[in-house]
C-alpha atoms as a printed R data frame, in Angstrom:
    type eleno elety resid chain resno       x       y       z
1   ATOM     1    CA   UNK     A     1 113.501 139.958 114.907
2   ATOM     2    CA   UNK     A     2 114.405 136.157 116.482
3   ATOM     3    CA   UNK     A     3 115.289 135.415 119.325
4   ATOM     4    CA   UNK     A     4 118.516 133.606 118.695
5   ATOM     5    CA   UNK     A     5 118.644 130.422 120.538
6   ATOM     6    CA   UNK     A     6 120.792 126.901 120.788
7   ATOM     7    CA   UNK     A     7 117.718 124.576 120.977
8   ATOM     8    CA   UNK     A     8 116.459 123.242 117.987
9   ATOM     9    CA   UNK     A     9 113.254 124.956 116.399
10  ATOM    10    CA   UNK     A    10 110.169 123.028 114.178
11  ATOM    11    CA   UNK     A    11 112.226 124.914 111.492
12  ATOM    12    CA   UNK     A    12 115.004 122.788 112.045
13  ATOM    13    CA   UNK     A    13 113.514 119.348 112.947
14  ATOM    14    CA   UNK     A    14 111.881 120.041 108.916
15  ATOM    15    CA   UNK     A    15 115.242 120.800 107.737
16  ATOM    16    CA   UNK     A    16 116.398 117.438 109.522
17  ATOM    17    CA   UNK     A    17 113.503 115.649 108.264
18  ATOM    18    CA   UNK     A    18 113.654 116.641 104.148
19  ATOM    19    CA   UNK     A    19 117.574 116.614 103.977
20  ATOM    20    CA   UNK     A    20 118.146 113.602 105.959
21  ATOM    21    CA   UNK     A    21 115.256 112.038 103.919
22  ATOM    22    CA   UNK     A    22 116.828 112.917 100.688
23  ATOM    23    CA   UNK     A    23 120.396 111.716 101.511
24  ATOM    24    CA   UNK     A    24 119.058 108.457 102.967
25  ATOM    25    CA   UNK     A    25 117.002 107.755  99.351
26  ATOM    26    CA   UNK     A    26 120.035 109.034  97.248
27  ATOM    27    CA   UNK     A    27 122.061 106.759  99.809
28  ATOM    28    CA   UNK     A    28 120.167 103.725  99.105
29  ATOM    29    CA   UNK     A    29 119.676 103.779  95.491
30  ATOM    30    CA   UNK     A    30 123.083 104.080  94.883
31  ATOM    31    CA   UNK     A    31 123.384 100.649  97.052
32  ATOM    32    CA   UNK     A    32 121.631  98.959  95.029
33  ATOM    33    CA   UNK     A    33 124.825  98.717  92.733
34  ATOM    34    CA   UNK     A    34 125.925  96.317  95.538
35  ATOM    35    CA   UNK     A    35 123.928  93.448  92.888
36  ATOM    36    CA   UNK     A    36 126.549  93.414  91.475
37  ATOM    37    CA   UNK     A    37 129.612  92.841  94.134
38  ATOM    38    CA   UNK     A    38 132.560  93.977  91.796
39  ATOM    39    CA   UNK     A    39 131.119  97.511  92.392
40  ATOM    40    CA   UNK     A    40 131.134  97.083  96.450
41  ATOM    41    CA   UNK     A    41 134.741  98.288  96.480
42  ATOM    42    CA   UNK     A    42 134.293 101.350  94.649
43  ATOM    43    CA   UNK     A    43 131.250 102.689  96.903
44  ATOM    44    CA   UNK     A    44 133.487 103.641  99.523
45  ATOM    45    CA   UNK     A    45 133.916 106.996  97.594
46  ATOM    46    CA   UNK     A    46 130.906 106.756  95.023
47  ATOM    47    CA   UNK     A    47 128.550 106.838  98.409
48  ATOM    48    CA   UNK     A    48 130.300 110.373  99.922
49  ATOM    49    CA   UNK     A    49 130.668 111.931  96.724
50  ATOM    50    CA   UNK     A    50 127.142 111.533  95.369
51  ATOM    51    CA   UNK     A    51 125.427 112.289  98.840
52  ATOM    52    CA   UNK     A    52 128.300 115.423  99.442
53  ATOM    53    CA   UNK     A    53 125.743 117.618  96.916
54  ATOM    54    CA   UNK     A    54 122.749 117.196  99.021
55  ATOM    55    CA   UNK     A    55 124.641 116.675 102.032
56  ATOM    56    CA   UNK     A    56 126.390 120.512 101.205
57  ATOM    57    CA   UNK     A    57 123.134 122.415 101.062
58  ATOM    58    CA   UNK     A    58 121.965 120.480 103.955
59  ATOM    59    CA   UNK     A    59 124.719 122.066 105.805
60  ATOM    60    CA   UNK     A    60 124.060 125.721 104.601
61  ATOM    61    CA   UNK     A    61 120.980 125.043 107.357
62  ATOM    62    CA   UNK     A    62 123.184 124.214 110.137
63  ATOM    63    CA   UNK     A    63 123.526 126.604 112.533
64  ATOM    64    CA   UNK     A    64 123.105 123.928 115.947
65  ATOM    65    CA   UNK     A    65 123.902 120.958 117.549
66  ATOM    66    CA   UNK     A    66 121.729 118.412 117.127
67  ATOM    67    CA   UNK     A    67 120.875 118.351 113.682
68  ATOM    68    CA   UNK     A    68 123.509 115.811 112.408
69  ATOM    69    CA   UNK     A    69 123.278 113.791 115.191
70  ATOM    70    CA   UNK     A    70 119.426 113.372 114.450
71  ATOM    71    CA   UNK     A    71 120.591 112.715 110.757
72  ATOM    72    CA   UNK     A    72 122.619 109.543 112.546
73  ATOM    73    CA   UNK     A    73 119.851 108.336 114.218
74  ATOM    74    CA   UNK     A    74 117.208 108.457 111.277
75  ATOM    75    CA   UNK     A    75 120.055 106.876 109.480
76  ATOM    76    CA   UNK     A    76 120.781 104.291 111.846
77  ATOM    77    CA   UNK     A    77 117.394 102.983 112.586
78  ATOM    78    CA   UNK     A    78 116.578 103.067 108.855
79  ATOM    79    CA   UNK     A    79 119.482 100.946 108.387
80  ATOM    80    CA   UNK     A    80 118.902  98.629 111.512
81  ATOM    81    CA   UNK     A    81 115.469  97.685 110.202
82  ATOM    82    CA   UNK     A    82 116.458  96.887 107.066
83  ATOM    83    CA   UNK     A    83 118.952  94.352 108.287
84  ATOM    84    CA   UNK     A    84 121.691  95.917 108.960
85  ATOM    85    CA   UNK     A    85 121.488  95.135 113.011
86  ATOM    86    CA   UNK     A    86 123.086  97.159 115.786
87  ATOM    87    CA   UNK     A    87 126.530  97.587 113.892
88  ATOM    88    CA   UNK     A    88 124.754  99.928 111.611
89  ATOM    89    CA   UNK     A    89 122.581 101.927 113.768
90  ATOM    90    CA   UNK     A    90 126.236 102.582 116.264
91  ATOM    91    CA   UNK     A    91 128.200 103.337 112.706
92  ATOM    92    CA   UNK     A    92 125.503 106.289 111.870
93  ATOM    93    CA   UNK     A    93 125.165 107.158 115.081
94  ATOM    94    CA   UNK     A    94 128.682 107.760 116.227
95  ATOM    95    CA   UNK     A    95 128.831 109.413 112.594
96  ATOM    96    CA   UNK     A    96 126.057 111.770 112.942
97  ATOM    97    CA   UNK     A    97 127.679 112.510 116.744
98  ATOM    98    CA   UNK     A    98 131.235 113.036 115.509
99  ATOM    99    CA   UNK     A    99 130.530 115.522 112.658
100 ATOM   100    CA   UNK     A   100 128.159 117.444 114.899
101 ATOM   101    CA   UNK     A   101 130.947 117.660 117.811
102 ATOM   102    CA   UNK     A   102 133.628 119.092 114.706
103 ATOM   103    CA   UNK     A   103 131.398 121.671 113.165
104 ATOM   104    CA   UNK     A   104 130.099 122.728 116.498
105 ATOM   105    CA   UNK     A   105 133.858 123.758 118.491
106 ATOM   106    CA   UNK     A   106 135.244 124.606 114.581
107 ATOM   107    CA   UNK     A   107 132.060 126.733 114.507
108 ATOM   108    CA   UNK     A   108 129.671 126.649 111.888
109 ATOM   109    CA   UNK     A   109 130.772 129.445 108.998
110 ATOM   110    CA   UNK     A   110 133.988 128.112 108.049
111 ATOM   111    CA   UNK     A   111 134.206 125.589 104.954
112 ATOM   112    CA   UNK     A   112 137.035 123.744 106.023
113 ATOM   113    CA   UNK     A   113 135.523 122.716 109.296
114 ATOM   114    CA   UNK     A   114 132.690 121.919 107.125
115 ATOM   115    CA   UNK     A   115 134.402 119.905 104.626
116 ATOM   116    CA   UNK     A   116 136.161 117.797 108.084
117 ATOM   117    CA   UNK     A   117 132.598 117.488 109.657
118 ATOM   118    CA   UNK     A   118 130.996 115.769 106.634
119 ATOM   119    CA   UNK     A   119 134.135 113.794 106.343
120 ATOM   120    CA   UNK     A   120 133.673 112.335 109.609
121 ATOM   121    CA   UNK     A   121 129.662 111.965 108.708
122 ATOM   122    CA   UNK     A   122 131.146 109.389 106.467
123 ATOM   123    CA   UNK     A   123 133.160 107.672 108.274
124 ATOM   124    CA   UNK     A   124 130.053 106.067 109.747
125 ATOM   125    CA   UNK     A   125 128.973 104.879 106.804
126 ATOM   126    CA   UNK     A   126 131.277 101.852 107.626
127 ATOM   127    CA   UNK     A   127 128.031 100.843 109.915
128 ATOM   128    CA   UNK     A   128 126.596  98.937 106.790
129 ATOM   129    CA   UNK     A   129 129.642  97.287 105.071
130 ATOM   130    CA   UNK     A   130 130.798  96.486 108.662
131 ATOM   131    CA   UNK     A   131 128.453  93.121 108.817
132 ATOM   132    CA   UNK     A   132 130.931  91.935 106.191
133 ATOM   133    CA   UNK     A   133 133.393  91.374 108.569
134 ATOM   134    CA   UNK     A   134 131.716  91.539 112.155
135 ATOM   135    CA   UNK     A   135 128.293  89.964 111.941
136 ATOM   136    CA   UNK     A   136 129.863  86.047 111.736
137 ATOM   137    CA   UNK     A   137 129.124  83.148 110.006
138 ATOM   138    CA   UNK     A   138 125.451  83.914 110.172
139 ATOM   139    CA   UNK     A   139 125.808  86.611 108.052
140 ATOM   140    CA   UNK     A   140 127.692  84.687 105.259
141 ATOM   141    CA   UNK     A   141 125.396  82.415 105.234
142 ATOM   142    CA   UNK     A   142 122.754  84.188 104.550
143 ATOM   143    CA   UNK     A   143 124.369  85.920 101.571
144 ATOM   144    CA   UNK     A   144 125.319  82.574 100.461
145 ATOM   145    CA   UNK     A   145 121.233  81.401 100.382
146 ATOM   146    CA   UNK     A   146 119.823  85.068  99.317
147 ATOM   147    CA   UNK     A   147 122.833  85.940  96.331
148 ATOM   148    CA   UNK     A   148 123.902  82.898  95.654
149 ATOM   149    CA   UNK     A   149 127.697  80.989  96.242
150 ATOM   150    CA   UNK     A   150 129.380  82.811  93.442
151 ATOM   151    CA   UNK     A   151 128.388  86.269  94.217
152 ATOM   152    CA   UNK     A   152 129.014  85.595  98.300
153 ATOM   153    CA   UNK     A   153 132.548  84.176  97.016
154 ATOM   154    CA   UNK     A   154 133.504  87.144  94.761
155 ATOM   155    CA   UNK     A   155 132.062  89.543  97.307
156 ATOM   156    CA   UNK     A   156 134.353  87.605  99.812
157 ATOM   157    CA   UNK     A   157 137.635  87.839  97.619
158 ATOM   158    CA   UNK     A   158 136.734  91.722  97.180
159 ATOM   159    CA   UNK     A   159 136.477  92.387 100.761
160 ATOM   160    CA   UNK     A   160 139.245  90.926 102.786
161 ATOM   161    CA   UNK     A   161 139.882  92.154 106.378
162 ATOM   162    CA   UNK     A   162 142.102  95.136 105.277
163 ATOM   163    CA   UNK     A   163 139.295  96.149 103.420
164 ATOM   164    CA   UNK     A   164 137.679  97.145 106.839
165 ATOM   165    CA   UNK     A   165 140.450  99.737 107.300
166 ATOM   166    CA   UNK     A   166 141.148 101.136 103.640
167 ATOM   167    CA   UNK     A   167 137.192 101.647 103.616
168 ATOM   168    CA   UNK     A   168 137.341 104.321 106.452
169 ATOM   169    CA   UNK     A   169 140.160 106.125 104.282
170 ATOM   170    CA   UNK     A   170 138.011 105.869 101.417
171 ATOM   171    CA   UNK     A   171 135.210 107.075 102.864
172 ATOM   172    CA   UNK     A   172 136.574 110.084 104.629
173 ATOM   173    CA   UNK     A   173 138.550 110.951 101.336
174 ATOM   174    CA   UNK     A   174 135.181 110.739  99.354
175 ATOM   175    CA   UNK     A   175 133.334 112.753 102.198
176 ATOM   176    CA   UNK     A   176 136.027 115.668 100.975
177 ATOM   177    CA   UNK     A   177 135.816 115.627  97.685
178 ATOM   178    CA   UNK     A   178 132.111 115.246  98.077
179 ATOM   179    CA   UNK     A   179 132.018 118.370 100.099
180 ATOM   180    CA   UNK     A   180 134.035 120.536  97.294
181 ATOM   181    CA   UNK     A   181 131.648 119.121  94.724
182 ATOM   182    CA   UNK     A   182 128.638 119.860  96.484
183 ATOM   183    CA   UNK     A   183 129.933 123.852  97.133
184 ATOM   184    CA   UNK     A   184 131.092 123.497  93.609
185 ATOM   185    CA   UNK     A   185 127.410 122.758  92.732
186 ATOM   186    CA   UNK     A   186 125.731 124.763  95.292
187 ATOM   187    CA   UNK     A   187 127.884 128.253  95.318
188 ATOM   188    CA   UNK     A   188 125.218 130.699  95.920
189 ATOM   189    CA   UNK     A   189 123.711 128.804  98.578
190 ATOM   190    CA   UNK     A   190 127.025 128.950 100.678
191 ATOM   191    CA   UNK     A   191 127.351 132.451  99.596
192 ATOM   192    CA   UNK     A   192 123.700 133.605 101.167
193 ATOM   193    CA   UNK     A   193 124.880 131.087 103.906
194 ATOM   194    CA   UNK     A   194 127.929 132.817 104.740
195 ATOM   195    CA   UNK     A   195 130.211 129.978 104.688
196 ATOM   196    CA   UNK     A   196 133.482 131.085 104.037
């Protein structure tokens, strides 16, 4: 039998590796949508729904600290070389820390403390849409030359400063109902799981 211990394993690390991998991919391609900006609104909650499925059996392999928090990071850095600078690398990170810290003290068989971990998962999402209103003029400017002035104008009517704040209650509502559909989808996984 295993010695049961709180440091990560190679076991883990692969776990972290193929399920962060697949979110991140999933993740992206559903950004892509962002060509057209009328749609940037609405992937507040298409982002945490879609990525709740793999996201959910992900979590059946949780069983230590560390593993969403590593998520964050892979995340973050992915995100921070593709352009998204420093406020998306913190925004993952703090993400990846914060839903780590709530299914480690809620413990890690209970679906509701599940369900509020990957909620807060997604609250650093808001890393990447955050340039909209953080990164400055620079920023603009660039989406202005790259997009074009009518899609960095509609983008800009979409997105006004309140925006900033409805997205993190869109988000964490989406990372909810993306956790239900993900168990929804992935019953007998919780079930072997023992995640009540």
């Amino acid at each position: 039998m295993e010695k049961q211990t709180n440091k990560l394993t190679g076991k883990d690390l692969i776990n972290v590796g193929i399920y962060s991998a697949m979110t991140l991919v999933i993740f992206f391609m559903i950004g892509l949508l962002t060509a057209l900006p009328v749609v940037y609104p609405f992937l507040f909650i298409i982002w945490p729904v879609v990525c709740g499925i793999p996201m959910m059996l992900y979590y059946t392999k949780i069983k230590k600290f560390g593993m969403l928090t590593i998520t964050g990071l892979i995340g973050g850095i992915f995100f921070y070389f593709i352009g998204y600078g420093w406020i998306g690398l913190l925004g993952w990170m703090l993400g990846g820390i914060l839903s780590d810290l709530v299914l480690k003290f809620g413990g890690y068989q209970n679906f509701k403390v599940t369900v509020l971990s990957y909620a807060c998962f997604c609250l650093g999402i808001m890393g990447c849409p955050a340039n909209l209103w953080f990164a400055g003029e620079t920023y603009w400017e660039n989406i202005h030359s790259s997009m074009g002035d009518q899609y960095a104008n509609t983008l800009q009517a979409l997105m006004p400063s309140w925006m900033f704040y409805a997205g993190f209650a869109l988000l964490f509502v989406g990372g909810i109902l993306g956790a239900l559909l993900g168990r929804k989808m992935l019953k007998k996984h919780f079930e072997r799981a023992g995640i009540i």
